[in-house]
mmCIF file of C-alpha atoms in Angstrom:
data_model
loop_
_atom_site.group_PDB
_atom_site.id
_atom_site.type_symbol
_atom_site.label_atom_id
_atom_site.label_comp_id
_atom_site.label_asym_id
_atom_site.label_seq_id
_atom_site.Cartn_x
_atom_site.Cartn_y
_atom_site.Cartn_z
ATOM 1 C CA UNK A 1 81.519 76.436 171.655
ATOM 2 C CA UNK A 2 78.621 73.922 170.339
ATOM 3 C CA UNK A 3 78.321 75.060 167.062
ATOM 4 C CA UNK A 4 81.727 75.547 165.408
ATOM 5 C CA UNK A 5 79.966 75.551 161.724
ATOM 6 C CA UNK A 6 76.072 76.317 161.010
ATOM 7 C CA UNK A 7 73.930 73.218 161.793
ATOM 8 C CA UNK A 8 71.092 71.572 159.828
ATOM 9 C CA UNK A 9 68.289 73.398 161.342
ATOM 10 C CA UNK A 10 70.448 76.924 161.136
ATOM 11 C CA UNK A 11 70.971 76.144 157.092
ATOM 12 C CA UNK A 12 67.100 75.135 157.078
ATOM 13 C CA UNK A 13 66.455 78.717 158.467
ATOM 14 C CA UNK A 14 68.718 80.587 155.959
ATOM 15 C CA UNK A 15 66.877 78.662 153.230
ATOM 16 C CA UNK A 16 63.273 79.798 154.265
ATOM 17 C CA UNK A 17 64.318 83.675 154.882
ATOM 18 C CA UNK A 18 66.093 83.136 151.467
ATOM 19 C CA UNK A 19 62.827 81.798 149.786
ATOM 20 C CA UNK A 20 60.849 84.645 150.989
ATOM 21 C CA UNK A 21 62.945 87.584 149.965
ATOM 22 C CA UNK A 22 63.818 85.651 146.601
ATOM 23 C CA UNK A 23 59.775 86.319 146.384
ATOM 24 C CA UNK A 24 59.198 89.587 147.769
ATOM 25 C CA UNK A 25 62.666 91.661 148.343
ATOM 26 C CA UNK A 26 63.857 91.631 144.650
ATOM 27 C CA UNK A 27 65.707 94.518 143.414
ATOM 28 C CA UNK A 28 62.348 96.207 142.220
ATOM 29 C CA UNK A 29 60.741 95.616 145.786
ATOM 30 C CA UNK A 30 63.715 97.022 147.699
ATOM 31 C CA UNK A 31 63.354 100.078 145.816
ATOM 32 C CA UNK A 32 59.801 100.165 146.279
ATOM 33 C CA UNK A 33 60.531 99.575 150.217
ATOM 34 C CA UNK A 34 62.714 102.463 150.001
ATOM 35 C CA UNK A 35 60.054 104.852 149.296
ATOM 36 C CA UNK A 36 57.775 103.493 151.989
ATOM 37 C CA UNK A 37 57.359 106.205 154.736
ATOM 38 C CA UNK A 38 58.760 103.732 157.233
ATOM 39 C CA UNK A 39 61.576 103.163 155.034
ATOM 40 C CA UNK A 40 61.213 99.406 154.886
ATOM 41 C CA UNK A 41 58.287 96.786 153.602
ATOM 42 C CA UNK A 42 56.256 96.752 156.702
ATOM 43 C CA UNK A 43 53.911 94.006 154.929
ATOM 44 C CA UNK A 44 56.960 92.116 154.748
ATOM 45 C CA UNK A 45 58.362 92.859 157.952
ATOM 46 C CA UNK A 46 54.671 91.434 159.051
ATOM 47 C CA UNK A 47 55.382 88.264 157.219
ATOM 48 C CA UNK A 48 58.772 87.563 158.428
ATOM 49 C CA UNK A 49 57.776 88.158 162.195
ATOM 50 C CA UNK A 50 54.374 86.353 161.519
ATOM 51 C CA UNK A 51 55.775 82.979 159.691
ATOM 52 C CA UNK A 52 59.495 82.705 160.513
ATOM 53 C CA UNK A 53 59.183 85.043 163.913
ATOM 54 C CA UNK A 54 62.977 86.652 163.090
ATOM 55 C CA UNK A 55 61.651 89.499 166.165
ATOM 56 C CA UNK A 56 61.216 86.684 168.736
ATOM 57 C CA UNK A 57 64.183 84.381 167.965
ATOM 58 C CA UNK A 58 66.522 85.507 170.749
ATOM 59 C CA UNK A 59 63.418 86.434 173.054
ATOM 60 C CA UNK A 60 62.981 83.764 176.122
ATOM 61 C CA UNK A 61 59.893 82.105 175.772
ATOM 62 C CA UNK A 62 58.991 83.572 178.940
ATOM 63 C CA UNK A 63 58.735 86.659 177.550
ATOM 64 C CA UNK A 64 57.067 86.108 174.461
ATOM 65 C CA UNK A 65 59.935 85.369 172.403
ATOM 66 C CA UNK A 66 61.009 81.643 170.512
ATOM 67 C CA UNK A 67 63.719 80.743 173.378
ATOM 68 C CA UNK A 68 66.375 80.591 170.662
ATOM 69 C CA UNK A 69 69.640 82.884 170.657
ATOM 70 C CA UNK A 70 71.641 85.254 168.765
ATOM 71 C CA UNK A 71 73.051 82.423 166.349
ATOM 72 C CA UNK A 72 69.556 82.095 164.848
ATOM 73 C CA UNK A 73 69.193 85.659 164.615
ATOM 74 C CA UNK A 74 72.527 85.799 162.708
ATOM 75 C CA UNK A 75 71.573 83.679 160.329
ATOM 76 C CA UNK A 76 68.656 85.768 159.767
ATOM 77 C CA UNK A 77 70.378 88.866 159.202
ATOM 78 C CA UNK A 78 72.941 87.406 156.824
ATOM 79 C CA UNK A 79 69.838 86.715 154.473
ATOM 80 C CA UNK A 80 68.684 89.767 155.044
ATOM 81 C CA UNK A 81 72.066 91.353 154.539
ATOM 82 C CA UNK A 82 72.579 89.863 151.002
ATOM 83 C CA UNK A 83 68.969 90.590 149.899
ATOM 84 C CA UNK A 84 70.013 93.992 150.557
ATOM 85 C CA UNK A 85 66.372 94.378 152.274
ATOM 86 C CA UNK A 86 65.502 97.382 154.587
ATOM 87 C CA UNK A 87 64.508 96.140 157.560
ATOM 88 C CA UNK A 88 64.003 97.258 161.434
ATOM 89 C CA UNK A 89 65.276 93.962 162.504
ATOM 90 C CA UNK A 90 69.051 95.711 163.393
ATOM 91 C CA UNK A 91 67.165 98.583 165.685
ATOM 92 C CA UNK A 92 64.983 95.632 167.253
ATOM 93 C CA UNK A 93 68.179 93.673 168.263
ATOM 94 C CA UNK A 94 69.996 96.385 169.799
ATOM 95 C CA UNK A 95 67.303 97.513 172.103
ATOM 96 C CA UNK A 96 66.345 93.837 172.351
ATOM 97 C CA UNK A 97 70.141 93.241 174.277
ATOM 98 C CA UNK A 98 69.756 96.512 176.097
ATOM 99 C CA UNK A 99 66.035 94.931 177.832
ATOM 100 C CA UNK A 100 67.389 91.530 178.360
ATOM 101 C CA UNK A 101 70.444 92.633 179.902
ATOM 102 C CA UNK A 102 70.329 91.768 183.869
ATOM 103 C CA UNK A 103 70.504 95.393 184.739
ATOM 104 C CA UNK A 104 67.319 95.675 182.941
ATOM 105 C CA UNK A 105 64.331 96.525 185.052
ATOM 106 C CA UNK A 106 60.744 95.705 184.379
ATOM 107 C CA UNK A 107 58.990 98.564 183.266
ATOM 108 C CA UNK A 108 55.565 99.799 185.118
ATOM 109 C CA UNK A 109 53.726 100.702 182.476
ATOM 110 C CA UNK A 110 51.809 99.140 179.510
ATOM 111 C CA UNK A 111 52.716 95.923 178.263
ATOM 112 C CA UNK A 112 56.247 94.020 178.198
ATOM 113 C CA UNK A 113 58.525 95.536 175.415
ATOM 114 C CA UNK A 114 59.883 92.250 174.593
ATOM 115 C CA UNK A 115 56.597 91.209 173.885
ATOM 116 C CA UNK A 116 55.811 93.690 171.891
ATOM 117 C CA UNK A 117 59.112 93.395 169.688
ATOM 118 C CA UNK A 118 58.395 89.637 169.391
ATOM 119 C CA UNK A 119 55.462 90.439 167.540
ATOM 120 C CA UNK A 120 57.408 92.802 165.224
ATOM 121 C CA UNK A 121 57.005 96.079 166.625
ATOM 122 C CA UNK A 122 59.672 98.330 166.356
ATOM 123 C CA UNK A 123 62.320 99.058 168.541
ATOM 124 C CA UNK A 124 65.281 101.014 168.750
ATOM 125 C CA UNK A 125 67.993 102.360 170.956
ATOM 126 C CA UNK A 126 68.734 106.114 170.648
ATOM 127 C CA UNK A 127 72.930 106.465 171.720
ATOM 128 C CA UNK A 128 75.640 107.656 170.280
ATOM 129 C CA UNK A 129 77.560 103.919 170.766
ATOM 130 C CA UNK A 130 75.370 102.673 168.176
ATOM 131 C CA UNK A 131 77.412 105.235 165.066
ATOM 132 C CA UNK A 132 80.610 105.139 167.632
ATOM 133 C CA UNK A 133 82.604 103.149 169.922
ATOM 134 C CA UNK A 134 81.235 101.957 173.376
ATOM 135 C CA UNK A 135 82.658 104.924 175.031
ATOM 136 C CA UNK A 136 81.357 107.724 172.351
ATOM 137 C CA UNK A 137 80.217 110.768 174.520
ATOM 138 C CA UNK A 138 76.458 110.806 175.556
ATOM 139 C CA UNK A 139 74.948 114.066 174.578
ATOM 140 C CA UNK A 140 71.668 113.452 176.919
ATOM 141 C CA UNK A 141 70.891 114.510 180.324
ATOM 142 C CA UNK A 142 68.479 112.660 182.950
ATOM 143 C CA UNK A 143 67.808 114.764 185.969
ATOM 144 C CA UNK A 144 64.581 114.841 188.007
ATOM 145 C CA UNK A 145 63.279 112.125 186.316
ATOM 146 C CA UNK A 146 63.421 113.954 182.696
ATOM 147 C CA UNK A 147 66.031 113.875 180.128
ATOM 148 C CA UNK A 148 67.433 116.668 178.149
ATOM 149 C CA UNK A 149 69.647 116.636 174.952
ATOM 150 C CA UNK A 150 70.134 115.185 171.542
ATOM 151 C CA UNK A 151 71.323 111.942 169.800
ATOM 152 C CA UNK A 152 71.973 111.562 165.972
ATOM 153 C CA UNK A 153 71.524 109.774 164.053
ATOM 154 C CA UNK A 154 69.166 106.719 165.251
ATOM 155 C CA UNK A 155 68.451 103.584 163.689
ATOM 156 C CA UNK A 156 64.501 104.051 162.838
ATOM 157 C CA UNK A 157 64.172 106.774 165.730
ATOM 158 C CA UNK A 158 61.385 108.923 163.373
ATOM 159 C CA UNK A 159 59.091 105.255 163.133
ATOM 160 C CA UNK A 160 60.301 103.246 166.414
ATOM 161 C CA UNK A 161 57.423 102.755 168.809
ATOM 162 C CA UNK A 162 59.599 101.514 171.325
ATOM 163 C CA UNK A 163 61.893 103.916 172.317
ATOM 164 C CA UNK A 164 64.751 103.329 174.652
ATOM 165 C CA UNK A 165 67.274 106.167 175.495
ATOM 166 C CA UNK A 166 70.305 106.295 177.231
ATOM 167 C CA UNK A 167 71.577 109.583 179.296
ATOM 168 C CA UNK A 168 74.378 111.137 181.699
ATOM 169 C CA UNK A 169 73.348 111.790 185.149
ATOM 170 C CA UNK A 170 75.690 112.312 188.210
ATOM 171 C CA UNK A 171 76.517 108.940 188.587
ATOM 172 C CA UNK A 172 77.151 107.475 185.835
ATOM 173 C CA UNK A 173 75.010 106.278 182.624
ATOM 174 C CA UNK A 174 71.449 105.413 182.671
ATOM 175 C CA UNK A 175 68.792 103.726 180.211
ATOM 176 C CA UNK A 176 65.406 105.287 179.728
ATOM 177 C CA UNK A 177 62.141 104.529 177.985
ATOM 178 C CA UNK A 178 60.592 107.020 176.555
ATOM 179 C CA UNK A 179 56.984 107.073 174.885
ATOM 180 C CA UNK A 180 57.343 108.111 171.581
ATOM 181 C CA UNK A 181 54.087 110.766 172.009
ATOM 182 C CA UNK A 182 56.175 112.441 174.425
ATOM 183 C CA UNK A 183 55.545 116.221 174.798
ATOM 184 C CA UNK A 184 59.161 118.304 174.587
ATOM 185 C CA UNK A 185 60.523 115.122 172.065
ATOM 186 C CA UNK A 186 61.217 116.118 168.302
ATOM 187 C CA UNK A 187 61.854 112.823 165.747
ATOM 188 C CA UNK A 188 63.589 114.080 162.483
ATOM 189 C CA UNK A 189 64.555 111.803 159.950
ATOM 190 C CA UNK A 190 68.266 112.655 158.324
ATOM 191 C CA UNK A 191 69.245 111.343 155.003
ATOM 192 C CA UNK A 192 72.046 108.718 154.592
ATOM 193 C CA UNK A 193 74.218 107.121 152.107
ATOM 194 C CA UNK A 194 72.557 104.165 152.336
ATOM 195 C CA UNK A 195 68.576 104.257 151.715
ATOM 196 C CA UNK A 196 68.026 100.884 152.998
ATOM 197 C CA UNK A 197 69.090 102.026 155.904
ATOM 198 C CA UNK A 198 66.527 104.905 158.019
ATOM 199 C CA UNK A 199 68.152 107.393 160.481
ATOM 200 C CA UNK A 200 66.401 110.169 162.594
ATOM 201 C CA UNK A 201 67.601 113.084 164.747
ATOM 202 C CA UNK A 202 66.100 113.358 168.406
ATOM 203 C CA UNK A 203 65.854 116.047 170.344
ATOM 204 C CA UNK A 204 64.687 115.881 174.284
ATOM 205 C CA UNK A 205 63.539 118.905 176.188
ATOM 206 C CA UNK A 206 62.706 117.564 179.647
ATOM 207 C CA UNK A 207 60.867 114.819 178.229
ATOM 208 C CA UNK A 208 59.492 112.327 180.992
ATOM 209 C CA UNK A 209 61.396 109.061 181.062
ATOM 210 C CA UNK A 210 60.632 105.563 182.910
ATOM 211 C CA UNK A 211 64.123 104.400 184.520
ATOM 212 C CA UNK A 212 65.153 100.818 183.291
ATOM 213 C CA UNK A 213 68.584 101.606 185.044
ATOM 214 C CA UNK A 214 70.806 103.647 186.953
ATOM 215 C CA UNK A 215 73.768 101.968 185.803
ATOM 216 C CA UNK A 216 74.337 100.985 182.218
ATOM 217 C CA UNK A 217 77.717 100.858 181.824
ATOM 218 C CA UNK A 218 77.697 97.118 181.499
ATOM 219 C CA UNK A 219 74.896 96.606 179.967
ATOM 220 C CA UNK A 220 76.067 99.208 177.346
ATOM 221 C CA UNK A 221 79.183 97.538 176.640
ATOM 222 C CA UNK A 222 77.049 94.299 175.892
ATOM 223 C CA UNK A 223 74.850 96.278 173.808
ATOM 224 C CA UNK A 224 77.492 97.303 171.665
ATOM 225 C CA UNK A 225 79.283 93.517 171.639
ATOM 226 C CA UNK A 226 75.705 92.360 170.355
ATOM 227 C CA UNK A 227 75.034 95.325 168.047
ATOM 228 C CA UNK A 228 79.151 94.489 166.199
ATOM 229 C CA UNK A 229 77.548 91.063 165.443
ATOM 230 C CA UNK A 230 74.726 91.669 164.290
ATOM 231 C CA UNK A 231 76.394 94.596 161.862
ATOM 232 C CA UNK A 232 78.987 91.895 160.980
ATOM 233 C CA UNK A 233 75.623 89.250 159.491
ATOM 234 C CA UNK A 234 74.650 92.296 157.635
ATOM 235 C CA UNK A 235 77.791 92.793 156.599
ATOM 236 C CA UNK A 236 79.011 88.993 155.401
ATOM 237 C CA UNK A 237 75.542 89.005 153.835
ATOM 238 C CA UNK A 238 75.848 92.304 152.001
ATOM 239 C CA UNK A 239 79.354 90.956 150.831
ATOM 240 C CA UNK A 240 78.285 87.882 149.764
ATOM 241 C CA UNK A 241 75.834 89.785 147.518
ATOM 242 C CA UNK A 242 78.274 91.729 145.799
ATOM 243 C CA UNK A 243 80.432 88.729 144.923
ATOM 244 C CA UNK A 244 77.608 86.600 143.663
ATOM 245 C CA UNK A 245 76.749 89.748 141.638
ATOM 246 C CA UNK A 246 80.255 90.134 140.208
ATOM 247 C CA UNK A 247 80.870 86.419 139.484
ATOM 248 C CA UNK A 248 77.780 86.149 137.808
ATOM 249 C CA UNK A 249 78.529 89.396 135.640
ATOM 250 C CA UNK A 250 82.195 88.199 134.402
ATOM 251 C CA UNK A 251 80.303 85.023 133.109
ATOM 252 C CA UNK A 252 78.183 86.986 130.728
ATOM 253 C CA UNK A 253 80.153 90.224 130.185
ATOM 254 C CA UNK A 254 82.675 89.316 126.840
ATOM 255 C CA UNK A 255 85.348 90.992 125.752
ATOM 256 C CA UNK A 256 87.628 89.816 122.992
ATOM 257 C CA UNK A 257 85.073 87.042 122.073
ATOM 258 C CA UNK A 258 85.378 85.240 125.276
ATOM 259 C CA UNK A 259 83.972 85.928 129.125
ATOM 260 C CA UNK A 260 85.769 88.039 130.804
ATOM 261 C CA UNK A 261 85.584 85.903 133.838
ATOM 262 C CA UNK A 262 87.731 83.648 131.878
ATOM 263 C CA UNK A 263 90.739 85.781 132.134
ATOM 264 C CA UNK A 264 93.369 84.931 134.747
ATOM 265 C CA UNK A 265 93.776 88.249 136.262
ATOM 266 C CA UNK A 266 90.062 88.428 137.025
ATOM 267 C CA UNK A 267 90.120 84.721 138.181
ATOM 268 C CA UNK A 268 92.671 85.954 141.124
ATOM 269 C CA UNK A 269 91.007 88.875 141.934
ATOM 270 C CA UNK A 270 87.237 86.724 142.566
ATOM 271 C CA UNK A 271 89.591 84.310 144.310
ATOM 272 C CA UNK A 272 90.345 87.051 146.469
ATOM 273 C CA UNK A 273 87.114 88.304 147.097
ATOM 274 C CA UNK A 274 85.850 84.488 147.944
ATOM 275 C CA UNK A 275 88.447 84.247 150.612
ATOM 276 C CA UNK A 276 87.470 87.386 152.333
ATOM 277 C CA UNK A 277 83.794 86.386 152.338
ATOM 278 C CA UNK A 278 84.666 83.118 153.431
ATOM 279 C CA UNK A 279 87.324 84.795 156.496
ATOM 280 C CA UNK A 280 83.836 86.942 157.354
ATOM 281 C CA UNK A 281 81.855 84.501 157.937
ATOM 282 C CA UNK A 282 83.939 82.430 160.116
ATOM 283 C CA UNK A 283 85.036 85.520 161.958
ATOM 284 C CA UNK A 284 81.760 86.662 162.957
ATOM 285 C CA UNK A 285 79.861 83.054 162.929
ATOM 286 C CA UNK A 286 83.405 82.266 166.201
ATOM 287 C CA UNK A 287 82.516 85.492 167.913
ATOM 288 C CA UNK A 288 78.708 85.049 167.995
ATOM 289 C CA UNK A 289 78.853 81.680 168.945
ATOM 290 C CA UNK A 290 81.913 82.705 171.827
ATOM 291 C CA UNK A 291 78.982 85.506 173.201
ATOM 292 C CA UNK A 292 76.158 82.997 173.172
ATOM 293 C CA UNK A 293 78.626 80.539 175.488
ATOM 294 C CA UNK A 294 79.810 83.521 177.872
ATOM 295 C CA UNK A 295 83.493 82.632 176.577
ATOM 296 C CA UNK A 296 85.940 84.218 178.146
ATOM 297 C CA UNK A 297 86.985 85.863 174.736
ATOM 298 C CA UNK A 298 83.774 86.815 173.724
ATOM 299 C CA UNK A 299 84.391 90.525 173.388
ATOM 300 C CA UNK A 300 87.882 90.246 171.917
ATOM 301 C CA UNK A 301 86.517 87.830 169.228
ATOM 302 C CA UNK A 302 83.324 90.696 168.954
ATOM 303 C CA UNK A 303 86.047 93.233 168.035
ATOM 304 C CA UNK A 304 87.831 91.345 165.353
ATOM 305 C CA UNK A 305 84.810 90.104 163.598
ATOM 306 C CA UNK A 306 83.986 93.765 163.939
ATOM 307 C CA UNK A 307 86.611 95.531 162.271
ATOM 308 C CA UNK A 308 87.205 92.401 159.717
ATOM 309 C CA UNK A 309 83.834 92.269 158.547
ATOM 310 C CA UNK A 310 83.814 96.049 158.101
ATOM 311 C CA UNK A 311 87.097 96.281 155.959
ATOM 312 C CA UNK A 312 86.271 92.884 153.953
ATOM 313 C CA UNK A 313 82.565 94.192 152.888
ATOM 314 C CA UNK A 314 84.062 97.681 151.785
ATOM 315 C CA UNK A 315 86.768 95.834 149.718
ATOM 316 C CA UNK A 316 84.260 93.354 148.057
ATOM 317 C CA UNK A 317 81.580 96.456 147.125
ATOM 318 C CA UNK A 318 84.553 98.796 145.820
ATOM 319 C CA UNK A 319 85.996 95.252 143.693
ATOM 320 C CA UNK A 320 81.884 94.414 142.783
ATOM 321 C CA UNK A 321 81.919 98.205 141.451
ATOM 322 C CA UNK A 322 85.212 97.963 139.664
ATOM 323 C CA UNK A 323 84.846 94.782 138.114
ATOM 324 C CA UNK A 324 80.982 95.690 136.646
ATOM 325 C CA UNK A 325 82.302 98.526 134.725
ATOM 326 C CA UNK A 326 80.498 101.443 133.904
ATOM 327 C CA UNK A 327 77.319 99.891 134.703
ATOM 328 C CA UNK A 328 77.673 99.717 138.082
ATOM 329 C CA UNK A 329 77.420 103.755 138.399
ATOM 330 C CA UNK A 330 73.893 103.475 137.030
ATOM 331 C CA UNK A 331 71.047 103.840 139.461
ATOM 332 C CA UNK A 332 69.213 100.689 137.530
ATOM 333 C CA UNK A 333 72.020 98.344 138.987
ATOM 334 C CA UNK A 334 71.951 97.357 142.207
ATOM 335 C CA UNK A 335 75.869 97.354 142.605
ATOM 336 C CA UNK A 336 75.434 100.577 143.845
ATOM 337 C CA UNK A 337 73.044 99.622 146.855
ATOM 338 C CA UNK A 338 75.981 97.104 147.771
ATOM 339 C CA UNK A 339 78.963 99.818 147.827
ATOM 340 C CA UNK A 340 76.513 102.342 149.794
ATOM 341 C CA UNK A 341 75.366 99.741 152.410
ATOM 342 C CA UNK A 342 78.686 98.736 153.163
ATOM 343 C CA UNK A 343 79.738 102.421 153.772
ATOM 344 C CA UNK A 344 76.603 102.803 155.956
ATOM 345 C CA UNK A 345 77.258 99.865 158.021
ATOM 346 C CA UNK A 346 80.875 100.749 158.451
ATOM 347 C CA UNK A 347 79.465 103.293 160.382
ATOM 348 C CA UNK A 348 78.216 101.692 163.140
ATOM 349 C CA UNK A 349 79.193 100.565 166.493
ATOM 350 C CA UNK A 350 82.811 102.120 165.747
ATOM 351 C CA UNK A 351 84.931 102.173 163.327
ATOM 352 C CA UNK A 352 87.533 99.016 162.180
ATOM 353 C CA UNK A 353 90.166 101.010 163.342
ATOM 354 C CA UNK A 354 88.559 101.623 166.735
ATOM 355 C CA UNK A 355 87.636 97.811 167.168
ATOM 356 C CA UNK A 356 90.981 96.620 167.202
ATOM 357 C CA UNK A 357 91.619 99.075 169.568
ATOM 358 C CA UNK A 358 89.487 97.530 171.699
ATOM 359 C CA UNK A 359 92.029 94.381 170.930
ATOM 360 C CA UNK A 360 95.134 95.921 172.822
ATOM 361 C CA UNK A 361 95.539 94.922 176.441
#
């Protein structure tokens, strides 16, 4: 691996996402981007794509994309992770592995996705891997050139405009486009826990569907590798948040005329939290740099970063909740948005306990 610790140019990217949501995702704008009927900032999304291009960064250039990787798009969802910000970027990614895969076929009609999700239009992958492990049952059928059935929920599957779908036939598993217009295809959106994050039901009755490929199965299992890490950015971000938040809070909250981040016991228990923000990070930064290099490890690396990132987020919301006090149950505060999104993303692309599954031989 090249890049055993972020270089200049990937802390030079963290710094200008970081400017931009210091300026426009505060606590006030995320919950105005909550109420957006998209569910995110879509002038922001605009800006991101336009002037840092976070869409195109793992897109070859060849296909309208910066040529960079999944490292740089890491770094991006980290900062968008501990802004808290609602974003498609998540739903772009995922469907962004799923076309780039070499199992991927061109499609015949319109314009090239990938160009399209470059330019920040977005994407998103409707299977039940995405809220499950790689082997969750598919509840879609594709027969006759038509797929049948129902997925739930889907990242941003009521607003996508790319929509790729993946379905049982006799064979095997198969990925589909599908144009969102389609007659016989109903887009619901379903409420969460988190409300920076947007969900949808979808319901197929022999809609028509472009084949991108008969067989999936290995693209779907690198689908779901890239979808862990890109959970696991959110994830170290959205912990990261929640322990700035709570050191920051002991420094000002007193009690018995001094800060109560003076006291010992508290000392330890932000110690604690440090060291499993810290083990995140390294975690996931090893296993996305191991599935940029094609290491042979890749996917066992995938599925501890997976299931630590997961377990280390929910511990630093529940200790961000504990150690604000009463305040932190108020809908004003935004330790609440932390707790919720690291339930929500504990959700997705299977559990901690199924990832190290994935880690016995």
């Amino acid at each position: 691996m090249t890049d055993l610790a972020p270089t200049r140019e990937h802390a030079e990217l963290a710094a200008s996402v970081r400017n931009l949501l210091e300026r426009r995702s505060d606590s006030q704008a995320v919950r105005r981007a909550i109420e957006q009927p998209a569910g995110f900032d879509p002038e922001l999304w605009a800006t991101l794509c336009d002037q840092i291009g976070v869409a195109a960064l793992a897109i070859p250039e060849e296909r309208g994309g910066a040529g960079f990787s999944l490292v740089e798009t890491y770094v991006v969802l980290e900062e968008l992770g501990r802004a808290l910000t609602p974003s498609p970027l998540l739903a772009s990614v995922v469907a962004c592995a799923a076309l780039l895969h070499p199992r991927s076929s061109s499609l015949s009609k319109g314009p090239d996705p990938l160009e399209r999700i470059a330019a920040g239009t977005v994407a998103t992958l409707a299977w039940s891997g995405v809220t499950g492990p790689a082997d969750a049952a598919v509840g879609v059928t594709w027969s006759d050139g038509a797929l049948t059935g129902s997925v739930s929920p889907v990242l941003h599957g009521d607003t996508a405009e790319i929509l790729l779908v993946v379905g049982q036939h006799d064979e095997g598993l198969g990925l589909f486009s599908v144009d969102p217009a389609a007659t016989g295809l109903t887009r619901t959106r379903v409420p969460g826990m988190d409300p920076t994050l947007t969900f949808a039901h979808i319901e197929l009755d022999n809609v028509k569907a472009e084949t991108i490929t008969l067989d999936a199965s290995e693209l779907l299992a690198t689908v779901h590798r890239v979808g862990t890490l890109a959970t696991a950015a959110l994830q170290v971000g959205c912990a990261q948040r929640g322990l700035d938040m709570t050191v920051d809070y002991t420094k000002q909250r007193e009690q018995f005329g001094r800060p109560i981040g003076s006291f010992q016991a508290l000392k330890h228990r932000m110690a604690d939290l440090l060291v499993q923000v810290q083990m995140s990070r390294s975690a996931a930064w090893a296993a996305v740099q191991a599935a940029v290099e094609g290491a042979a490890n890749a996917e066992r690396l995938a599925a501890a970063a997976g299931s630590y990132c997961a377990e280390a987020a929910m511990a630093v919301a529940a200790e961000t909740v504990q150690l604000h006090g009463g305040i932190a149950i108020t809908w004003e505060h935004d330790a609440h948005l932390v707790l919720k999104r690291a339930q929500a993303l504990n959700q997705l692309f299977g559990l901690p306990h199924q990832q190290r599954a994935a880690l016995i031989p």
